Coordinates of C-alpha atoms in Angstrom, one line a residue:
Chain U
X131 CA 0.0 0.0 0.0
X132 CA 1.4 3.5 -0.9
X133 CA 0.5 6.7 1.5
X134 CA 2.2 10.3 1.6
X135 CA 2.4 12.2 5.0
X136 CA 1.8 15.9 5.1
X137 CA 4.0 17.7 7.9
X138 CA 1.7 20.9 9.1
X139 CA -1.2 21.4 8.2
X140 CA -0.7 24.8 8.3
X141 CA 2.5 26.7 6.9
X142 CA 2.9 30.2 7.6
X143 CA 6.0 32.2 6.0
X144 CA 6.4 36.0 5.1
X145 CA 6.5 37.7 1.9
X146 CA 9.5 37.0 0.3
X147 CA 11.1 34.0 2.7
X148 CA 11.9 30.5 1.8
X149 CA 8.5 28.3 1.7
X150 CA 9.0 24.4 2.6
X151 CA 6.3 22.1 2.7
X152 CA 7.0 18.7 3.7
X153 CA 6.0 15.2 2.5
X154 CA 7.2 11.9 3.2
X155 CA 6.0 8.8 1.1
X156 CA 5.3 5.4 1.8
X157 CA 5.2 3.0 -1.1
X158 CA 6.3 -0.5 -1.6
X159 CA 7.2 0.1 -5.2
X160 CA 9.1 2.6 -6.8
X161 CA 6.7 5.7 -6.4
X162 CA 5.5 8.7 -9.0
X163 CA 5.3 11.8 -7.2
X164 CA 3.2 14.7 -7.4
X165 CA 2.7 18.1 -5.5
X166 CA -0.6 20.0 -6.5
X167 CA -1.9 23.3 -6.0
X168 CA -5.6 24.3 -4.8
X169 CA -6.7 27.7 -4.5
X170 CA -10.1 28.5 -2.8
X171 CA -13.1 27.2 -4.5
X172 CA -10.9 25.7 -7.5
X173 CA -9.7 22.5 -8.4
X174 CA -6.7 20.7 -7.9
X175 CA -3.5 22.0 -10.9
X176 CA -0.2 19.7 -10.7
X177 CA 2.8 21.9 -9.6
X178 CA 5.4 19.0 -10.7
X179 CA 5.8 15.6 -10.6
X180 CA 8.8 12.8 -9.8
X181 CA 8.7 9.9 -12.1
X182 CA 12.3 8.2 -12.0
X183 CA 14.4 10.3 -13.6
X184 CA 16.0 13.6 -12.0
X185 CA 16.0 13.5 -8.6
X186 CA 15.3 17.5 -8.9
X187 CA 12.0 18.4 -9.9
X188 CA 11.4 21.9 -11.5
X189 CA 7.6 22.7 -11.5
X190 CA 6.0 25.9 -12.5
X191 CA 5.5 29.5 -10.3
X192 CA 9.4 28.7 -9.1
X193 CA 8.5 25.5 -7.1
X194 CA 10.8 22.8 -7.1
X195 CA 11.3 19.5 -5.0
X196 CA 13.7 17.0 -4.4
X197 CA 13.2 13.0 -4.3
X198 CA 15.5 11.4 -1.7
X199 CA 14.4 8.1 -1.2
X200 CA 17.3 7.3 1.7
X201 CA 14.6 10.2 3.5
X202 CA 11.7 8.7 1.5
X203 CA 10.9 12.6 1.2
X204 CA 9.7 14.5 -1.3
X205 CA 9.8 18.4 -0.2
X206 CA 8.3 21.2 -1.7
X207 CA 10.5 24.4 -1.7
X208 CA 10.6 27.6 -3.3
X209 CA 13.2 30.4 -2.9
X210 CA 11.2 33.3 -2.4
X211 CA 7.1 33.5 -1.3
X212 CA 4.8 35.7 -3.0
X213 CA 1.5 36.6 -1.7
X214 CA 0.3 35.0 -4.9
X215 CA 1.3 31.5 -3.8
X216 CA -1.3 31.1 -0.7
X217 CA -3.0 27.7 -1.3
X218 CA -3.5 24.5 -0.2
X219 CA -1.0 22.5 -1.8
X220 CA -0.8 18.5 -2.0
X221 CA 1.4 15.7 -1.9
X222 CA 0.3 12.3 -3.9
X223 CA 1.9 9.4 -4.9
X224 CA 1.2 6.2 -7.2
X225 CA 3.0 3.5 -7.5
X226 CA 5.1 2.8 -10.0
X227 CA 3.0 5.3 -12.2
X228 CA -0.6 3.5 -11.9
X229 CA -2.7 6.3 -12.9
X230 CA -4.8 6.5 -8.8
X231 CA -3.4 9.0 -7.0
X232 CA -3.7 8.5 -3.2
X233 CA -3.5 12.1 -1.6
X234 CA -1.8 13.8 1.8
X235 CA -4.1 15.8 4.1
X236 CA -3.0 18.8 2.7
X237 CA -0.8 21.6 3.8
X238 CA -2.4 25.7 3.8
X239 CA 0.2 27.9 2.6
X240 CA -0.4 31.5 4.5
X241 CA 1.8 34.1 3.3
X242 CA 2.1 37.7 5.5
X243 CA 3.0 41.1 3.9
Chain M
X224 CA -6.4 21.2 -24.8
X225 CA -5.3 20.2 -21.5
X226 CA -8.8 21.1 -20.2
X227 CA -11.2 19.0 -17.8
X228 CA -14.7 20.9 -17.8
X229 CA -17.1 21.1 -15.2
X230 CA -20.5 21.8 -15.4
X231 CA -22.3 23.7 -13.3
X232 CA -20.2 25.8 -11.5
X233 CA -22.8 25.7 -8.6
X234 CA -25.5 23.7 -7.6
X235 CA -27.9 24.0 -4.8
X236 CA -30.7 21.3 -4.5
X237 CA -33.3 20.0 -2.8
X238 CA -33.3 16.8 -0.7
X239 CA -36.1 15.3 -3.4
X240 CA -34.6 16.8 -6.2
X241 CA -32.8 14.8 -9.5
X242 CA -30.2 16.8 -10.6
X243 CA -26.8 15.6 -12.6
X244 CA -22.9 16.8 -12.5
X245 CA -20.9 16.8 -16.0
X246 CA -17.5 16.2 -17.0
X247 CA -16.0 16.4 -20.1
X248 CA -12.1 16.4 -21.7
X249 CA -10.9 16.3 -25.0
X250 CA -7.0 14.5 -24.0
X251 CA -7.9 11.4 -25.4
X252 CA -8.1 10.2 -21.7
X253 CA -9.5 6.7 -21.0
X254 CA -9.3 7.3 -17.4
X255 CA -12.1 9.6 -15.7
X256 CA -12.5 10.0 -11.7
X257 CA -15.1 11.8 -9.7
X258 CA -13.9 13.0 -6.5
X259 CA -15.3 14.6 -3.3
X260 CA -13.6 16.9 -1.3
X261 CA -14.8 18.5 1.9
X262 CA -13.7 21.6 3.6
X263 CA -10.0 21.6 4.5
X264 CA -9.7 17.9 3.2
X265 CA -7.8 16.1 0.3
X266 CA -10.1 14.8 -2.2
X267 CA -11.4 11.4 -1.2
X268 CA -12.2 8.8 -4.6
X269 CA -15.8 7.7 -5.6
X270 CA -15.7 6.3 -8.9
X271 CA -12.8 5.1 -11.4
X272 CA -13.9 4.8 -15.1
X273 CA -11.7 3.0 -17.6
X274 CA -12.1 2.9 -20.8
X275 CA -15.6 3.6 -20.0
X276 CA -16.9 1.0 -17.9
X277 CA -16.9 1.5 -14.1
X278 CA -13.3 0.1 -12.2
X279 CA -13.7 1.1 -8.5
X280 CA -16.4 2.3 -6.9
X281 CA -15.4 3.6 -3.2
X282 CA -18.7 2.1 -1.6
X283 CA -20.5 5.2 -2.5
X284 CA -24.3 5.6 -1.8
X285 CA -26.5 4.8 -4.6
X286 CA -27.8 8.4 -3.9
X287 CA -24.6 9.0 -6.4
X288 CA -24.8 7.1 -9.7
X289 CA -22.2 7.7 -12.2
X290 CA -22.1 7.2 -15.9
X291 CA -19.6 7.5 -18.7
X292 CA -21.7 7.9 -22.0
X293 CA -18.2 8.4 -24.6
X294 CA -14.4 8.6 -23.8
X295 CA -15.3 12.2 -23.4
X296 CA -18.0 12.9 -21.1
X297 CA -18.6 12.0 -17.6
X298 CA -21.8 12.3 -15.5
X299 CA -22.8 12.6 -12.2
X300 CA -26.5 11.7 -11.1
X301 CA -27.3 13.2 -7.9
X302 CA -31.2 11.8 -6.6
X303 CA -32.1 12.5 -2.9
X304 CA -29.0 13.5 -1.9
X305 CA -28.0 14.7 2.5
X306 CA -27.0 18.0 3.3
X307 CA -24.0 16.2 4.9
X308 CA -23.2 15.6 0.6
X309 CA -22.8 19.1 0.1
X310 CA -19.2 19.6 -1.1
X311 CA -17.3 20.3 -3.8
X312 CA -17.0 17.4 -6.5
X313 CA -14.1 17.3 -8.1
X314 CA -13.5 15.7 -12.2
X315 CA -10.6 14.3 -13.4
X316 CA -8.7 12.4 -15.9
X317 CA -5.5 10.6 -17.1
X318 CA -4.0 8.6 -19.4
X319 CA -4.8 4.6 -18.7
X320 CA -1.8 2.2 -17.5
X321 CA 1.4 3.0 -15.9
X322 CA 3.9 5.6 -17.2
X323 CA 5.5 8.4 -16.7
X324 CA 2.5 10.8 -17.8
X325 CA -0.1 9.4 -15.9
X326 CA -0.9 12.5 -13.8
X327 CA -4.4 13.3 -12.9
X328 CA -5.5 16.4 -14.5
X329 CA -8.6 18.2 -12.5
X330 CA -12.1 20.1 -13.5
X331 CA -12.5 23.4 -11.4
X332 CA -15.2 21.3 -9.7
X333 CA -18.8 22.0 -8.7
X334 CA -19.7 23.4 -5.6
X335 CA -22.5 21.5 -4.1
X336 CA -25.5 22.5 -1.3
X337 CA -28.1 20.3 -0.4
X338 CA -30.6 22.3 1.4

């Protein structure tokens, strides 16, 4: 069985500070990572995913995360917060690539002035 | 078109009332999910369609009947539905099998009340 645990479920950083959201998998097959993005009242868009290649990840609106599977982590970071990027933002994983994702609880982004 | 569309935006309803949720993507998708996601909470699975007939169903109520009438289009039937359904149900889609582009893509979702 495969699972992804959230740290925080609340993240709070200031304008312009390093964001880290963290995420630690459990699968008993090499997993496919994902981090999504959920603003209010919208649906879920994929930030960037891991599937067995670069260990680096570059996603889109400057978010990038690293697989280490010695940490079975997969960490979502981004140099410098903007108000812009307040969200809920989720982990998932599947195993191996099989197309269900199985979701964290979710992590809230709050970003001060 | 990397697009899954929901229709309607928002929904409120009746306890007695019939109403239905659409999906639809043009990806050439064979894989289409209906999701439910409460307040605060990651989006928990209802239905798995595959190649349009129905793979998983998550023990959902019958209150909630799914159909998938093309590749393309994905309903929702909603018939005498709780106020404890009200949420936001979420559409999405992805290629079939394993590989590495196999993400789920995601509708905007429609925002349910039952009143």
């Amino acid at each position: 069985a495969q699972s992804v645990t959230q740290l925080g479920s609340h993240v709070s950083v200031s304008e312009g500070a390093l964001v880290l959201l963290r995420c630690n998998y459990s699968s008993s097959v090499p997993p496919y990572l994902f981090w999504y993005v959920q603003y209010p009242n919208q649906g879920l868009q994929l930030l960037l995913k891991y599937t067995s290649a670069a260990t680096l990840v570059k996603g889109i609106n400057g978010f990038e995360a690293e697989f280490k599977k010695s940490e079975t982590s997969f960490h979502l970071t981004k140099p410098s917060a903007h108000m812009s990027d307040a969200a809920e933002y989720f982990c998932a994983v599947s195993p191996g690539g099989s197309y269900i994702p199985t979701f964290g609880r979710g992590t809230s982004l709050i970003v001060h002035p | 078109d990397t697009e899954v569309t929901q229709t309607p935006k928002h929904l409120v309803m009746g306890m007695t009332n019939k109403k239905s949720l659409k999906c639809e993507q043009h990806m050439g998708h064979r894989a289409m999910y209906w999701y439910k996601q409460k307040a605060k909470k990651p989006p928990e699975l209802m239905f798995v369609y595959s190649y349009e007939k129905l793979s998983i169903n998550e023990s959902v109520p019958s209150r909630f009947s799914p159909e998938c009438p093309n590749s393309s289009l994905l309903n929702l039937h909603l018939h005498a539905l709780q106020p404890e359904d009200s949420a936001l149900y979420l559409c999405a889609s992805s290629l079939q099998g394993v590989g590495v582009n196999t993400e789920a893509f995601f509708g905007q979702g429609t925002r349910l009340t039952v009143v």
